[in-house]
Short mmCIF file of C-alpha atoms and ligand atoms in Angstrom, two decimals:
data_model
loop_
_atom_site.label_atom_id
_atom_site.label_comp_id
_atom_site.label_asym_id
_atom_site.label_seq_id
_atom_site.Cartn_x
_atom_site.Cartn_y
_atom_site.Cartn_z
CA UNK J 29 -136.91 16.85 -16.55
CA UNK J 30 -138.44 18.47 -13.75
CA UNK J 31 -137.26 15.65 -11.30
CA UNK J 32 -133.59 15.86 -12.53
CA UNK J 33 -133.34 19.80 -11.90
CA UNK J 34 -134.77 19.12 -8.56
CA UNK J 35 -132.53 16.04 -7.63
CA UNK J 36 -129.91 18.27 -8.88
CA UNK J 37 -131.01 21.18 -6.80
CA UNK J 38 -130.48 18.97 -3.71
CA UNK J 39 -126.74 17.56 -4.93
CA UNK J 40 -126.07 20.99 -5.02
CA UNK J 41 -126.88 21.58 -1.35
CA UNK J 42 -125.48 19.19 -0.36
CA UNK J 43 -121.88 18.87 -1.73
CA UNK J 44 -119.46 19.22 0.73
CA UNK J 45 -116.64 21.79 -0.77
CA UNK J 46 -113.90 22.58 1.64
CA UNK J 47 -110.57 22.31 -0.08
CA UNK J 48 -109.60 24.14 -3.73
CA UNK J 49 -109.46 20.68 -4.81
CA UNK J 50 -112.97 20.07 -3.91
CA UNK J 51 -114.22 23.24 -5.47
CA UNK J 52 -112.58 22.51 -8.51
CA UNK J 53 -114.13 18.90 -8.56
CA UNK J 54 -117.64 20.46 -7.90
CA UNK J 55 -116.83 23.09 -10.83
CA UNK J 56 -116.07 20.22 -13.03
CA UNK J 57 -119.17 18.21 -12.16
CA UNK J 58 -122.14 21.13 -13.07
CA UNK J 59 -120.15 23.97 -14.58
CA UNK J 60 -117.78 22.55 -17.15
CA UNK J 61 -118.84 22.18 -20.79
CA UNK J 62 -119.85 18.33 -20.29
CA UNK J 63 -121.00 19.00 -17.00
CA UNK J 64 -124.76 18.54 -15.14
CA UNK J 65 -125.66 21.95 -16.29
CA UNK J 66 -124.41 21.81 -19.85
CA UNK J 67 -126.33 18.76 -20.23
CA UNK J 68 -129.55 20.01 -18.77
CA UNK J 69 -129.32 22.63 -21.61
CA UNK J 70 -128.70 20.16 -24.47
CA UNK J 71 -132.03 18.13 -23.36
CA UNK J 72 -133.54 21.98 -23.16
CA UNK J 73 -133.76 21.88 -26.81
CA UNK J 74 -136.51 18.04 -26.45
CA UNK J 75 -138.81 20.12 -23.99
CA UNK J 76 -142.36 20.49 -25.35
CA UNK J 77 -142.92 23.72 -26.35
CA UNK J 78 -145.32 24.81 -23.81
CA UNK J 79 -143.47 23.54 -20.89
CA UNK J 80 -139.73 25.65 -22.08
CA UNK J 81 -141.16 28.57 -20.22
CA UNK J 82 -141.33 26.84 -16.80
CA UNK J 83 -138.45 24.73 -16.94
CA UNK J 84 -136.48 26.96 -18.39
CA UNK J 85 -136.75 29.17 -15.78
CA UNK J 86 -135.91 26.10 -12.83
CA UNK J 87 -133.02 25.42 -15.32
CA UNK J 88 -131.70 29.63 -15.05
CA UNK J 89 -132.28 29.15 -11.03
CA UNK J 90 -130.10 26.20 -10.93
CA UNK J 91 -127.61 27.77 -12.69
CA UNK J 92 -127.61 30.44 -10.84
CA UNK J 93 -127.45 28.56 -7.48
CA UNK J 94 -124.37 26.82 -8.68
CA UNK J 95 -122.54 29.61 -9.48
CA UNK J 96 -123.41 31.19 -6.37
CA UNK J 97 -122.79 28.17 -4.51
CA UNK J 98 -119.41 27.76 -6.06
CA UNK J 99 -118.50 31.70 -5.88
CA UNK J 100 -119.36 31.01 -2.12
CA UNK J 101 -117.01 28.17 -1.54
CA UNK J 102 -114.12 29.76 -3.20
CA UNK J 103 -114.41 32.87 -1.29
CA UNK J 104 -114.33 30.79 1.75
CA UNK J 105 -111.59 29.04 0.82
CA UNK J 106 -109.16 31.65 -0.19
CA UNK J 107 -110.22 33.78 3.12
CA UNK J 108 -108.97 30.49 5.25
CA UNK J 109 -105.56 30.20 3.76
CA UNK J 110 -104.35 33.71 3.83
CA UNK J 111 -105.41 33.31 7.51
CA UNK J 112 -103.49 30.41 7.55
CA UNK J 113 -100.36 31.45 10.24
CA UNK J 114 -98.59 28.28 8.93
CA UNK J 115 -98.57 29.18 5.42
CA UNK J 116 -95.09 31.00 4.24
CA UNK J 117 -95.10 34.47 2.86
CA UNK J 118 -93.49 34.77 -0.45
CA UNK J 119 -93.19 38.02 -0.37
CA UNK J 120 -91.62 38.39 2.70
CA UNK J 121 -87.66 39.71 1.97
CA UNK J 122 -85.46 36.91 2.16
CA UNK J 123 -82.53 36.08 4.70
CA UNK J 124 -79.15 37.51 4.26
CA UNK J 125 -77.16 34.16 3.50
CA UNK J 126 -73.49 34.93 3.89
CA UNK J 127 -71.73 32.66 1.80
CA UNK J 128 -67.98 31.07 3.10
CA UNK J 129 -64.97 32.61 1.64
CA UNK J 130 -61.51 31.27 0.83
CA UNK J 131 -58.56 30.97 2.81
CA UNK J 132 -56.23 33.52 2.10
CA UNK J 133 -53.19 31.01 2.07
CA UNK J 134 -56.08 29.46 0.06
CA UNK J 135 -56.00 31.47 -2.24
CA UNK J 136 -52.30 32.75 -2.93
CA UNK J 137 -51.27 28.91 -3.03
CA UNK J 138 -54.12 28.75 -6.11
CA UNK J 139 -52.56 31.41 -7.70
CA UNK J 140 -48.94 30.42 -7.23
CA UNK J 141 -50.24 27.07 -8.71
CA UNK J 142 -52.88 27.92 -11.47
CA UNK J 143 -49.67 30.74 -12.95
CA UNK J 144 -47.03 27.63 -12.67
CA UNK J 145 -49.95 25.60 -14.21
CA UNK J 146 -49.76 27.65 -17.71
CA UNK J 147 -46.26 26.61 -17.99
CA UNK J 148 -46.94 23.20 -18.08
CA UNK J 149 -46.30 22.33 -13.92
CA UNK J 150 -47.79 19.79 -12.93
CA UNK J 151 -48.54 19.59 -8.50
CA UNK J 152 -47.44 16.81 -6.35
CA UNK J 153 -46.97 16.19 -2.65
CA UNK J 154 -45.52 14.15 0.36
CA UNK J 155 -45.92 13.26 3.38
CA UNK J 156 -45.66 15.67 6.56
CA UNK J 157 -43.70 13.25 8.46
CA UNK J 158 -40.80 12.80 7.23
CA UNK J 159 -37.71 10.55 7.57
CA UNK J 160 -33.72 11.86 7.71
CA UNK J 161 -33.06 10.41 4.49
CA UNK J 162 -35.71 12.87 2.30
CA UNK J 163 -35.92 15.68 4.70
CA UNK J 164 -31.72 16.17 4.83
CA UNK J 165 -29.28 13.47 3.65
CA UNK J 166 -31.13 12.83 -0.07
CA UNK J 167 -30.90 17.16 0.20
CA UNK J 168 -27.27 17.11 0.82
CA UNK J 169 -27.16 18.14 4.35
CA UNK J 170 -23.92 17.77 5.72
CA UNK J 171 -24.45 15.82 9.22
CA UNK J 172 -23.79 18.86 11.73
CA UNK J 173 -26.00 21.32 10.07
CA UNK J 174 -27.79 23.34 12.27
CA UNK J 175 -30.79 22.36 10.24
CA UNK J 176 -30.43 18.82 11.75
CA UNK J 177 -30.83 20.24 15.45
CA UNK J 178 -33.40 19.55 17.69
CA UNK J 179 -33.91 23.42 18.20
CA UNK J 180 -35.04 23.67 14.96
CA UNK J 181 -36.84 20.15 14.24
CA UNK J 182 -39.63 18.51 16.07
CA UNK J 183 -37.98 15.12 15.64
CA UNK J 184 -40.54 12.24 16.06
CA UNK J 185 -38.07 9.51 16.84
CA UNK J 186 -34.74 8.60 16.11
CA UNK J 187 -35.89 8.12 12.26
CA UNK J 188 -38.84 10.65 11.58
CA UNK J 189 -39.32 13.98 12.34
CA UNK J 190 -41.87 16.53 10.73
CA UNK J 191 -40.57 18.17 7.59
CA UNK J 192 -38.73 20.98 7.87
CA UNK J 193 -39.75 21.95 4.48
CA UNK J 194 -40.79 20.95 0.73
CA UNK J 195 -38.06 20.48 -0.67
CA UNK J 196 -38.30 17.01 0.73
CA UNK J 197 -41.33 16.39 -2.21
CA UNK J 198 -38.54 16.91 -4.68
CA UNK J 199 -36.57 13.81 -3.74
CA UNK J 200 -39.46 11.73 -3.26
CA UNK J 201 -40.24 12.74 -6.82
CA UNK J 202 -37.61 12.22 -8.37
CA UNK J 203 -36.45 8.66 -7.05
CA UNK J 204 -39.97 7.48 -8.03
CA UNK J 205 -40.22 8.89 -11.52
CA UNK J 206 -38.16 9.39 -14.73
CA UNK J 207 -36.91 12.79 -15.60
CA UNK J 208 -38.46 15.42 -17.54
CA UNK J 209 -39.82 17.04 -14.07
CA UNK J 210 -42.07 20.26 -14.07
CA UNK J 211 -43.37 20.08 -10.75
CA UNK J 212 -44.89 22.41 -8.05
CA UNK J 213 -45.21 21.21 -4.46
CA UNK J 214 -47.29 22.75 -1.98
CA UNK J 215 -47.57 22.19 1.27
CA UNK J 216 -47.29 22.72 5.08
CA UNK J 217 -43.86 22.58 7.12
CA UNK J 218 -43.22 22.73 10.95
CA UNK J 219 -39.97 24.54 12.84
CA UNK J 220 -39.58 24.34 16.51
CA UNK J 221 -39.56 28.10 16.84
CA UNK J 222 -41.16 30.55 19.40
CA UNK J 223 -44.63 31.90 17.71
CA UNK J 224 -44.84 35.66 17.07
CA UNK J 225 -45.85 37.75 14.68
CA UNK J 226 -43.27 36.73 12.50
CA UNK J 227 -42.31 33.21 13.17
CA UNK J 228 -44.87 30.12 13.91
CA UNK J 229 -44.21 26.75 14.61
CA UNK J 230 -45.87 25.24 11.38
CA UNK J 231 -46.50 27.57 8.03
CA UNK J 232 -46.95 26.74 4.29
CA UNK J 233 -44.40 26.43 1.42
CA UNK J 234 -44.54 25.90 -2.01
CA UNK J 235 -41.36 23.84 -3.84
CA UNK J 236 -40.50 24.31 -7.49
CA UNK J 237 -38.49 21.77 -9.69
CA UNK J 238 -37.35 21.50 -12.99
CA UNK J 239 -34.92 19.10 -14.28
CA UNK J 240 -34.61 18.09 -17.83
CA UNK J 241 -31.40 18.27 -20.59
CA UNK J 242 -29.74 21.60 -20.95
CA UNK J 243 -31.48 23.62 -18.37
CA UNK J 244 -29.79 26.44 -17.73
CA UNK J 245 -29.87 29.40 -14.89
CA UNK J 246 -31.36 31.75 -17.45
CA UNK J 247 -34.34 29.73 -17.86
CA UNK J 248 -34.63 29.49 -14.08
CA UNK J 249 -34.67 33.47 -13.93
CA UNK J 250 -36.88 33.68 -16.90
CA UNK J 251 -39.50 31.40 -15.16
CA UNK J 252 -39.42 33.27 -11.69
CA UNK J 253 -39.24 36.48 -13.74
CA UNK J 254 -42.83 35.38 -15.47
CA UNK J 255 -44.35 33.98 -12.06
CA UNK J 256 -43.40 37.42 -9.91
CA UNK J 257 -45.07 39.52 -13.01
CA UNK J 258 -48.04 37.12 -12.80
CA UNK J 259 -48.38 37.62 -8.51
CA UNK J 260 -47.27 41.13 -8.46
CA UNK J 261 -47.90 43.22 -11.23
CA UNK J 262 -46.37 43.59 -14.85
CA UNK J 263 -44.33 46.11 -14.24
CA UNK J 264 -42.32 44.01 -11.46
CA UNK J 265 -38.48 43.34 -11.45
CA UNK J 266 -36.15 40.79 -10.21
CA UNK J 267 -33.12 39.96 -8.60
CA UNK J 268 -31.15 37.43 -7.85
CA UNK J 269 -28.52 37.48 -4.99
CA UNK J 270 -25.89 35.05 -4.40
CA UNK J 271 -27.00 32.83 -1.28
CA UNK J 272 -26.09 29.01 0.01
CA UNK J 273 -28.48 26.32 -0.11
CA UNK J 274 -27.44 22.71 0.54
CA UNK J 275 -29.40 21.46 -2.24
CA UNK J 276 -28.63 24.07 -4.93
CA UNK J 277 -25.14 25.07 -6.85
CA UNK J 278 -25.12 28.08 -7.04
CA UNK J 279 -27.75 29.17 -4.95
CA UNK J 280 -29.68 32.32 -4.94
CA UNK J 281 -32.27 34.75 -2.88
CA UNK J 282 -35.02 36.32 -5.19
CA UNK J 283 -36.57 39.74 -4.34
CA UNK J 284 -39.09 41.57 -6.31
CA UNK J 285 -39.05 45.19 -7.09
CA UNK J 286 -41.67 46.75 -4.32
CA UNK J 287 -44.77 46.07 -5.56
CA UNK J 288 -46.12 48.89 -3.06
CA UNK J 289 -43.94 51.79 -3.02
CA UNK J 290 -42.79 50.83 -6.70
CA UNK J 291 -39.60 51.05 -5.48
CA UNK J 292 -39.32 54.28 -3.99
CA UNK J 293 -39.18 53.33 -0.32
CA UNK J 294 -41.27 52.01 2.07
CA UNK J 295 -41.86 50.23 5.11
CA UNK J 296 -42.84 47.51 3.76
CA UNK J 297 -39.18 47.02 1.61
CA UNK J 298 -37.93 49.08 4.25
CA UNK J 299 -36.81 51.76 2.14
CA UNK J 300 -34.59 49.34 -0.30
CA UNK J 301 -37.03 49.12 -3.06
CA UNK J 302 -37.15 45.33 -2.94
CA UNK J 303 -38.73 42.44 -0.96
CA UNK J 304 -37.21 39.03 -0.68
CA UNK J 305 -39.58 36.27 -1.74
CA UNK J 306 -37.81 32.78 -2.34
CA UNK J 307 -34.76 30.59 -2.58
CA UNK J 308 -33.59 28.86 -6.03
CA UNK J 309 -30.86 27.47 -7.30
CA UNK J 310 -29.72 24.88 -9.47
CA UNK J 311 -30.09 21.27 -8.27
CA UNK J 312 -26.88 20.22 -7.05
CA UNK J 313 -25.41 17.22 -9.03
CA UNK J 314 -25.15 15.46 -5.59
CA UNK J 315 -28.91 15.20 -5.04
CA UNK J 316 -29.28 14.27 -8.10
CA UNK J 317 -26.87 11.57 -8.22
CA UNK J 318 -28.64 10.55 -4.64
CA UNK J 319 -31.80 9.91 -6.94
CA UNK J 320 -30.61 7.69 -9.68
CA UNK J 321 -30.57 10.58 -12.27
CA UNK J 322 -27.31 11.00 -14.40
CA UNK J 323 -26.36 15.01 -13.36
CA UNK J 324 -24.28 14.65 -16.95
CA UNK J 325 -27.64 14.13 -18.49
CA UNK J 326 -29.62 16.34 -16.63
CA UNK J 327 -29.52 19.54 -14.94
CA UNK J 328 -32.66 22.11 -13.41
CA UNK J 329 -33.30 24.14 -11.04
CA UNK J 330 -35.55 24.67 -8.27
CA UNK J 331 -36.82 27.18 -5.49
CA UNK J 332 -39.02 27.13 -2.51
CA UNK J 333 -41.03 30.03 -1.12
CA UNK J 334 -43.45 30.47 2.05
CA UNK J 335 -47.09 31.09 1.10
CA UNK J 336 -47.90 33.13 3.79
CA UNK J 337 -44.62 35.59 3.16
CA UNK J 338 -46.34 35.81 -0.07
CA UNK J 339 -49.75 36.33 1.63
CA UNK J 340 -48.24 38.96 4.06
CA UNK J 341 -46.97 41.07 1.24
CA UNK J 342 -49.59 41.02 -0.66
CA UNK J 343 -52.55 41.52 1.67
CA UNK J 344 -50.39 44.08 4.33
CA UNK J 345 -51.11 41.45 7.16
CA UNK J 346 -48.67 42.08 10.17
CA UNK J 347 -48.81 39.13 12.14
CA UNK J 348 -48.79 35.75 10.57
CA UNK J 349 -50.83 34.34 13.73
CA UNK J 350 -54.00 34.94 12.24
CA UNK J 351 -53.69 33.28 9.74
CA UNK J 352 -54.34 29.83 12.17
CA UNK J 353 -56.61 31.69 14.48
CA UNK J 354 -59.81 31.21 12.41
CA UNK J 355 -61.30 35.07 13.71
CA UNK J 356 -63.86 35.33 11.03
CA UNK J 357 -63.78 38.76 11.50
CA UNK J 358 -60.07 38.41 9.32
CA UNK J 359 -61.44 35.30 7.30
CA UNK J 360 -64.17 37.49 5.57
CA UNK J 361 -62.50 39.94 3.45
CA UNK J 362 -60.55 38.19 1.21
CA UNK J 363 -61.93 37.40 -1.86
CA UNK J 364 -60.70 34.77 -4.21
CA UNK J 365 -62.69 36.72 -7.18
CA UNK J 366 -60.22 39.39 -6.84
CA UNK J 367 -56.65 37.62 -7.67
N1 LIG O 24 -36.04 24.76 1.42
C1 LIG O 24 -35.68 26.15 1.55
C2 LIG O 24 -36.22 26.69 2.85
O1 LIG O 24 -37.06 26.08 3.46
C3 LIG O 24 -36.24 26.97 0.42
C4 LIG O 24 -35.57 26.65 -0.86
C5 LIG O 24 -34.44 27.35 -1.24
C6 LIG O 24 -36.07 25.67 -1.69
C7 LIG O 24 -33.79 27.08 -2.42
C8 LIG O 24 -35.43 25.40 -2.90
C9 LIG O 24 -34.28 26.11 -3.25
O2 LIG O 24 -35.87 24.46 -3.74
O3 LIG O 24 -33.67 25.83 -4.43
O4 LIG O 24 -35.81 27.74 3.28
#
């Protein structure tokens, strides 16, 4: 007995402890229950009587050298790492992270789509470049409209030119599919115009169709009548004013009641109480004849309206350039949360 507690003494001394791992592996070895020192008292109890005195005093030494030993090493260890320059502070406050935020065409086309969405539209899309065919003829263009000038078209070639608008989706849709059609097309157009605060060579439209049997202009101005309460506010009115569309007969300019002065004059309807948003019409029984569909069958309407008009109105932004200038100073307050 008296050997052990001294060759224990000496493990003791001589254990090298200098991680928490180690110190936990030397805690384990002579302080846990089955551990040296836990044994050493179990064979306590076979000591002859007149030796428990001595050896249990060695035994109390040990332990205490142990504990001190391990008290010792843990101090020492905890004292490193806080010193430790490389170790991160948890409690130090964290970084501002600035999160992106949407678009704001972004997020008026989303909301022009998710409120056409309820009512059962579905979205589709087309190509950018465009040919003569889908762009005019299909739209019932007659040949010298000014439409089809190169002042107003970036024409690619003799055949292709970049779309002058949506309503090009529409054809494309409806020579590839079978009527019913419930469709919303978004997308970006070009025009060869000057840019200003009000005019840019390429902006963003969103097309409207609807052809199935029996639809009638009254559903038309119900449905825009829904979607401009939806954008603008419940209390918003419409009307419609008689206008001339190739594609469309009869054709028709939508404002909405001024969503900011409520119609009592401001600069932003410039004093008329209403601001025009969109084009509509019913789909002329030429274009639809142009895309296999039987115009005694069917009949629908459609309109077309510029997302960043929309934008514009909504957010009071003056000049549509920065909307393609990327100034993050602009970017960052508009919130997709708040529509
Ligand atoms: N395509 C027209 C434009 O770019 C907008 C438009 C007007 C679309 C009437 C339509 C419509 O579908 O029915 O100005």
């Amino acid at each position: 007995m008296r050997d052990k507690i001294k060759d224990l003494f000496n493990k003791v001394d001589q254990y090298i402890i200098e991680s928490k791992e180690q110190a936990e592996q030397f805690r384990l070895m002579f302080l846990s229950r089955k551990g040296e020192l836990s044994n050493l008292f179990n064979d306590f109890k076979n000591v002859a009587a007149e030796d428990k005195k001595e050896i249990g005093l060695l035994i109390n030494q040990l332990k205490d050298k142990i504990q001190q030993r391990y008290d010792d090493a843990k101090n020492n260890i905890d004292n490193t790492s806080t010193v430790n320059t490389n170790a991160e502070d948890y409690t130090r406050p964290g970084f501002p992270f600035e999160t992106g935020t949407s678009h704001p065409l972004t997020i008026i086309r989303q909301k022009i789509i998710s409120t056409f969405e309820n009512i059962g539209f579905t979205v589709a899309s087309g190509p950018e470049v465009e040919d003569d065919w889908h762009n005019f003829s299909a739209l019932n263009f007659p040949e010298n409209h000014p439409a089809r000038d190169m002042q107003d078209t970036f024409f690619i070639d003799e055949k292709f030119a970049l779309r002058t608008h949506t309503s090009s989706v529409q054809i494309r849709l409806m020579e590839n599919n079978k009527p019913p059609f419930r469709a919303l097309m978004p997308g970006r157009v070009y025009r060869n115009e000057a840019i200003s605060a009000r005019a840019h060579c390429f902006f963003h439209q969103v097309e409207g169709l609807y052809i199935d049997k029996n639809v009638s202009f009254a559903d038309m101005k119900q449905t825009l009548l829904y979607f401009s309460k939806e954008i603008f506010g419940e209390q918003t009115k419409i009307r419609l004013r008689p206008s001339y569309f190739p594609f469309t007969e009869p054709s028709a300019e939508m404002d909405v009641s001024c969503f900011i002065c409520h119609s009592k004059g401001c600069s932003v309807c410039k004093h008329s109480g209403w601001v025009e948003i969109l084009g509509c019409g019913m789909v002329d029984p030429a274009v639809l004849q142009n895309c296999n569909i039987d115009p005694e069958v069917y009949s629908g309407f459609a309109f077309g309206m510029g997302i960043e008009r929309i934008a514009m109105l909504k957010y009071r932004v003056n000049d549509l350039r920065l909307f393609s200038e990327n100034d993050i100073r602009f970017l960052k307050q508009f919130n997709a949360a708040n529509e």
